[in-house]
Amino acid sequence: MQIKNICCIGAGYVGGPTMAVIALKCPHINVTVVDANPDKIKAWNGPLDKLPIYEPGLAEVVGEARGRNLFFSDDIPNNIEKAEMIFMAVNTPTKTEGEGAGMAADLRYVETCARDIAKYSKSDKIVIEKSTLPVRTAEKIKEILEENSTDIHFEILSNPEFLAEGTAIQDLFKSDRVLIGGDETQSGQKAVQALVDIYSNWIPKEKILTTNVWSSELAKLASNAMLAQRISSINSLSALCEKTGANIDELSKAIGMDHRIGPHFLKASVGFGGSCFQKDILNLVYLCKHYGLDEVAEYWHQVVKINDYQKDRFAQKIIDHFGGDLKNKKILILGWAFKANTNDIRESPAIDVSKKLYKNGANLEIYDPIVEQNKIYKVLKSWEKFKNDIIIKQNQSSEIEFYDAIVLLTEWEVFKSYNYQSNIIFDGRYFLRKIYE
Ligand code: NAD
Ligand code: UGA
């Protein structure tokens, strides 16, 4: 099957970069990204230095493909109708109310997509789950599509995304693997092949893995859980290091040199952040409970609990350093993004740590080189008893004036060059340690 038009619903951190790369690598296919938020679409169509997402290399890719075969539009009905292949890349946050609140994935955005696809389609479509979804969601999507349409065949594939923010473009250019799950029927396999053909334009064939739909859906949740589990494991050991005089960096190195373990995701930190690790593990925990696997659920839940413990432990260490009271202590928070090279602040440890310091009376100033000030302010405003008394700095010179403490929460490269001589530093990313030890 020759695909000529792709539509992607959701122009966020996944939809934008993935579609930009597909368009770049497949100039023979028209790729249109649609979104329910017209301001976001306007920004995707605006100046390249003001795209809604900060991601190294993204502006160059968008600059090359936009207007050629990459388009951003708020016309959802027409673009659904026109496409033979539709990606769903909408958000799947943790549910905040109803059954499974605080654990299960909120599927309302995916369900709206499915209803829209059924409503506006006049011909057969391949519908692709790009969002991260609980295993067996495809069943539910199929139900919605079939209930809301007549005489149209929808083939559902799972094609989860494994990019990490900050390295998204490189990850998309050179994926470790592309995973495609499809039905084992003839039409299912035909649809799988159509998607394999697209990725084959730049991904070596041996890196394209095809499975059944359920394996693909679950492999995504499991991959994130395994990555996060390594971080929680090393973070739990950092607590023991502090008690015993062992050095966590030396420990990471020694453990990671075993080729069976490997060095990645063994960097101790203030805790993992980002929109996905926590939500995906909680979703996994919920699924295990749903299937009566309580011991398995508890095993994975511990990964999130250790992460919360680590964030809290880090903030408490600062409070304890000052004898339990931060009144009149001037503290500079360096970094608000959940990791370097992104403007994404979702679940950033900087938020939890700063909130605890503020609650304990600290006089805070915050600086992040990329995160927009209004985004930081929006978070602060949501805090109970926030008195508008935190300074969000627009610039920070490398000569750091006297603060009672500097708290480093994002590993921005620029922070390495600062002159910290007269300050007490709490390094939540452990990345200055080598310079100052
Ligand atoms: P996001 O919040 O950045 O983007 C989602 C977009 O979908 C938003 O712009 C929203 O306006 C739009 N949207 C929601 N419902 C819509 C609808 N019915 N019609 C049209 N537009 C709609 O989310 P994201 O970070 O891109 O994540 C998307 C999915 O990909 C999630 O399931 C996430 O778990 C998964 N994922 C994310 C990453 C990542 O690095 N952010 C990596 C891999 C997988
Ligand atoms: C993560 C996964 O790495 C991606 O494969 C996945 O596609 C994505 O989640 C997703 O599903 O959303 P991301 O959250 O963007 O990507 O970034 P990571 O590099 O995984 O970092 C996550 C958090 O863990 C960051 O706060 C980072 O600072 C922290 N981290 C990472 C550590 O504390 N130690 C490490 O050794 C590695």
PDB file of N, CA and C and ligand atoms in Angstrom, residues 9-15 35-37 40 76 89-92 109 112-113 130-132 161 163 165 220 275-276 279-280 346, ligand 1:
ATOM      1  N   ILE A   9      -2.338  13.512  14.822  1.00  0.00           N
ATOM      2  CA  ILE A   9      -3.144  14.305  15.768  1.00  0.00           C
ATOM      3  C   ILE A   9      -2.334  14.489  17.045  1.00  0.00           C
ATOM      4  N   GLY A  10      -2.012  15.754  17.368  1.00  0.00           N
ATOM      5  CA  GLY A  10      -1.175  16.064  18.530  1.00  0.00           C
ATOM      6  C   GLY A  10       0.157  16.640  18.078  1.00  0.00           C
ATOM      7  N   ALA A  11       0.331  17.954  18.316  1.00  0.00           N
ATOM      8  CA  ALA A  11       1.564  18.633  17.879  1.00  0.00           C
ATOM      9  C   ALA A  11       2.438  18.953  19.081  1.00  0.00           C
ATOM     10  N   GLY A  12       2.634  17.960  19.952  1.00  0.00           N
ATOM     11  CA  GLY A  12       3.413  18.187  21.171  1.00  0.00           C
ATOM     12  C   GLY A  12       4.848  17.721  21.026  1.00  0.00           C
ATOM     13  N   TYR A  13       5.440  17.321  22.161  1.00  0.00           N
ATOM     14  CA  TYR A  13       6.844  16.912  22.206  1.00  0.00           C
ATOM     15  C   TYR A  13       7.116  15.670  21.363  1.00  0.00           C
ATOM     16  N   VAL A  14       6.072  14.852  21.133  1.00  0.00           N
ATOM     17  CA  VAL A  14       6.253  13.669  20.288  1.00  0.00           C
ATOM     18  C   VAL A  14       5.781  13.933  18.856  1.00  0.00           C
ATOM     19  N   GLY A  15       4.547  14.404  18.710  1.00  0.00           N
ATOM     20  CA  GLY A  15       3.982  14.614  17.373  1.00  0.00           C
ATOM     21  C   GLY A  15       4.838  15.545  16.519  1.00  0.00           C
ATOM     22  N   ASP A  35      -3.677  19.925  15.637  1.00  0.00           N
ATOM     23  CA  ASP A  35      -3.793  20.002  17.095  1.00  0.00           C
ATOM     24  C   ASP A  35      -5.044  20.799  17.448  1.00  0.00           C
ATOM     25  N   ALA A  36      -5.624  20.450  18.607  1.00  0.00           N
ATOM     26  CA  ALA A  36      -6.822  21.145  19.063  1.00  0.00           C
ATOM     27  C   ALA A  36      -6.468  22.544  19.584  1.00  0.00           C
ATOM     28  N   ASN A  37      -5.176  22.778  19.799  1.00  0.00           N
ATOM     29  CA  ASN A  37      -4.747  24.071  20.336  1.00  0.00           C
ATOM     30  C   ASN A  37      -4.211  24.942  19.191  1.00  0.00           C
ATOM     31  N   LYS A  40      -0.755  26.646  19.454  1.00  0.00           N
ATOM     32  CA  LYS A  40       0.407  25.782  19.242  1.00  0.00           C
ATOM     33  C   LYS A  40       0.693  25.660  17.742  1.00  0.00           C
ATOM     34  N   ILE A  76      -8.717  19.870  11.640  1.00  0.00           N
ATOM     35  CA  ILE A  76      -8.657  18.431  11.956  1.00  0.00           C
ATOM     36  C   ILE A  76      -9.516  17.607  10.983  1.00  0.00           C
ATOM     37  N   ALA A  89      -0.916  11.102  18.558  1.00  0.00           N
ATOM     38  CA  ALA A  89       0.217  11.436  19.442  1.00  0.00           C
ATOM     39  C   ALA A  89      -0.250  12.429  20.507  1.00  0.00           C
ATOM     40  N   VAL A  90      -1.399  12.139  21.068  1.00  0.00           N
ATOM     41  CA  VAL A  90      -1.958  13.042  22.088  1.00  0.00           C
ATOM     42  C   VAL A  90      -1.483  12.620  23.471  1.00  0.00           C
ATOM     43  N   ASN A  91      -1.687  13.518  24.433  1.00  0.00           N
ATOM     44  CA  ASN A  91      -1.210  13.252  25.785  1.00  0.00           C
ATOM     45  C   ASN A  91      -2.059  12.199  26.498  1.00  0.00           C
ATOM     46  N   THR A  92      -1.403  11.431  27.375  1.00  0.00           N
ATOM     47  CA  THR A  92      -2.093  10.378  28.135  1.00  0.00           C
ATOM     48  C   THR A  92      -1.687  10.505  29.608  1.00  0.00           C
ATOM     49  N   TYR A 109      -8.254  11.850  25.813  1.00  0.00           N
ATOM     50  CA  TYR A 109      -7.779  12.531  24.593  1.00  0.00           C
ATOM     51  C   TYR A 109      -7.675  11.545  23.419  1.00  0.00           C
ATOM     52  N   THR A 112     -11.200  10.845  22.228  1.00  0.00           N
ATOM     53  CA  THR A 112     -11.710  11.932  21.375  1.00  0.00           C
ATOM     54  C   THR A 112     -11.136  11.803  19.969  1.00  0.00           C
ATOM     55  N   CYS A 113      -9.836  11.484  19.904  1.00  0.00           N
ATOM     56  CA  CYS A 113      -9.192  11.294  18.590  1.00  0.00           C
ATOM     57  C   CYS A 113      -9.934  10.210  17.811  1.00  0.00           C
ATOM     58  N   LYS A 130       0.588   6.220  18.625  1.00  0.00           N
ATOM     59  CA  LYS A 130       1.943   6.728  18.885  1.00  0.00           C
ATOM     60  C   LYS A 130       2.058   7.087  20.372  1.00  0.00           C
ATOM     61  N   SER A 131       0.947   7.521  20.952  1.00  0.00           N
ATOM     62  CA  SER A 131       0.938   7.812  22.397  1.00  0.00           C
ATOM     63  C   SER A 131       1.271   6.541  23.160  1.00  0.00           C
ATOM     64  N   THR A 132       1.744   6.702  24.387  1.00  0.00           N
ATOM     65  CA  THR A 132       2.000   5.561  25.272  1.00  0.00           C
ATOM     66  C   THR A 132       0.679   5.169  25.941  1.00  0.00           C
ATOM     67  N   GLU A 161       6.672   5.477  20.837  1.00  0.00           N
ATOM     68  CA  GLU A 161       7.838   6.325  20.583  1.00  0.00           C
ATOM     69  C   GLU A 161       8.836   6.199  21.729  1.00  0.00           C
ATOM     70  N   LEU A 163      11.822   8.185  21.834  1.00  0.00           N
ATOM     71  CA  LEU A 163      12.746   9.321  21.894  1.00  0.00           C
ATOM     72  C   LEU A 163      12.821   9.864  23.309  1.00  0.00           C
ATOM     73  N   GLU A 165      13.642  13.475  25.438  1.00  0.00           N
ATOM     74  CA  GLU A 165      13.717  14.905  25.184  1.00  0.00           C
ATOM     75  C   GLU A 165      15.163  15.387  25.341  1.00  0.00           C
ATOM     76  N   LYS A 220       6.440  -0.717  25.533  1.00  0.00           N
ATOM     77  CA  LYS A 220       6.720   0.697  25.791  1.00  0.00           C
ATOM     78  C   LYS A 220       6.659   1.003  27.288  1.00  0.00           C
ATOM     79  N   SER A 275       7.510  13.945  31.905  1.00  0.00           N
ATOM     80  CA  SER A 275       6.069  13.675  31.906  1.00  0.00           C
ATOM     81  C   SER A 275       5.751  12.189  31.873  1.00  0.00           C
ATOM     82  N   CYS A 276       6.771  11.331  31.663  1.00  0.00           N
ATOM     83  CA  CYS A 276       6.420   9.938  31.354  1.00  0.00           C
ATOM     84  C   CYS A 276       6.793   8.879  32.379  1.00  0.00           C
ATOM     85  N   LYS A 279       4.240   8.592  35.300  1.00  0.00           N
ATOM     86  CA  LYS A 279       2.880   8.250  34.850  1.00  0.00           C
ATOM     87  C   LYS A 279       2.837   6.845  34.255  1.00  0.00           C
ATOM     88  N   ASP A 280       3.889   6.462  33.532  1.00  0.00           N
ATOM     89  CA  ASP A 280       3.873   5.138  32.896  1.00  0.00           C
ATOM     90  C   ASP A 280       4.028   4.024  33.935  1.00  0.00           C
ATOM     91  N   ARG A 346       7.569  19.368  33.007  1.00  0.00           N
ATOM     92  CA  ARG A 346       6.602  18.452  33.607  1.00  0.00           C
ATOM     93  C   ARG A 346       7.294  17.510  34.593  1.00  0.00           C
TER      94      ARG A 346
HETATM   95  P1  NAD B   1       2.071  16.932  24.666  1.00  0.00           P
HETATM   96  O1  NAD B   1       1.190  17.316  25.781  1.00  0.00           O
HETATM   97  O2  NAD B   1       3.344  17.669  24.441  1.00  0.00           O
HETATM   98  O3  NAD B   1       1.264  16.985  23.287  1.00  0.00           O
HETATM   99  C1  NAD B   1      -0.003  16.458  23.103  1.00  0.00           C
HETATM  100  C2  NAD B   1      -0.783  17.377  22.171  1.00  0.00           C
HETATM  101  O4  NAD B   1      -2.021  16.756  21.822  1.00  0.00           O
HETATM  102  C3  NAD B   1      -1.162  18.716  22.779  1.00  0.00           C
HETATM  103  O5  NAD B   1      -0.633  19.757  21.967  1.00  0.00           O
HETATM  104  C4  NAD B   1      -2.700  18.737  22.796  1.00  0.00           C
HETATM  105  O6  NAD B   1      -3.243  20.010  22.524  1.00  0.00           O
HETATM  106  C5  NAD B   1      -3.013  17.767  21.679  1.00  0.00           C
HETATM  107  N1  NAD B   1      -4.340  17.131  21.786  1.00  0.00           N
HETATM  108  C6  NAD B   1      -4.880  16.475  22.839  1.00  0.00           C
HETATM  109  N2  NAD B   1      -6.077  15.960  22.500  1.00  0.00           N
HETATM  110  C7  NAD B   1      -6.317  16.308  21.214  1.00  0.00           C
HETATM  111  C8  NAD B   1      -7.367  16.043  20.304  1.00  0.00           C
HETATM  112  N3  NAD B   1      -8.406  15.300  20.657  1.00  0.00           N
HETATM  113  N4  NAD B   1      -7.273  16.563  19.065  1.00  0.00           N
HETATM  114  C9  NAD B   1      -6.201  17.279  18.677  1.00  0.00           C
HETATM  115  N5  NAD B   1      -5.169  17.540  19.484  1.00  0.00           N
HETATM  116  C10 NAD B   1      -5.210  17.058  20.748  1.00  0.00           C
HETATM  117  O7  NAD B   1       2.368  15.373  24.866  1.00  0.00           O
HETATM  118  P2  NAD B   1       3.694  14.586  24.431  1.00  0.00           P
HETATM  119  O8  NAD B   1       4.772  14.831  25.413  1.00  0.00           O
HETATM  120  O9  NAD B   1       3.922  14.850  22.984  1.00  0.00           O
HETATM  121  O10 NAD B   1       3.227  13.083  24.638  1.00  0.00           O
HETATM  122  C11 NAD B   1       2.294  12.469  23.769  1.00  0.00           C
HETATM  123  C12 NAD B   1       2.285  10.980  24.019  1.00  0.00           C
HETATM  124  O11 NAD B   1       3.568  10.429  23.691  1.00  0.00           O
HETATM  125  C13 NAD B   1       2.043  10.569  25.480  1.00  0.00           C
HETATM  126  O12 NAD B   1       1.287   9.391  25.499  1.00  0.00           O
HETATM  127  C14 NAD B   1       3.440  10.298  26.016  1.00  0.00           C
HETATM  128  O13 NAD B   1       3.432   9.348  27.071  1.00  0.00           O
HETATM  129  C15 NAD B   1       4.134   9.724  24.807  1.00  0.00           C
HETATM  130  N6  NAD B   1       5.597   9.917  24.771  1.00  0.00           N
HETATM  131  C16 NAD B   1       6.141  11.109  25.113  1.00  0.00           C
HETATM  132  C17 NAD B   1       7.516  11.314  25.017  1.00  0.00           C
HETATM  133  C18 NAD B   1       8.144  12.626  25.381  1.00  0.00           C
HETATM  134  O14 NAD B   1       9.367  12.708  25.370  1.00  0.00           O
HETATM  135  N7  NAD B   1       7.397  13.668  25.693  1.00  0.00           N
HETATM  136  C19 NAD B   1       8.330  10.291  24.514  1.00  0.00           C
HETATM  137  C20 NAD B   1       7.728   9.075  24.162  1.00  0.00           C
HETATM  138  C21 NAD B   1       6.365   8.901  24.280  1.00  0.00           C
END
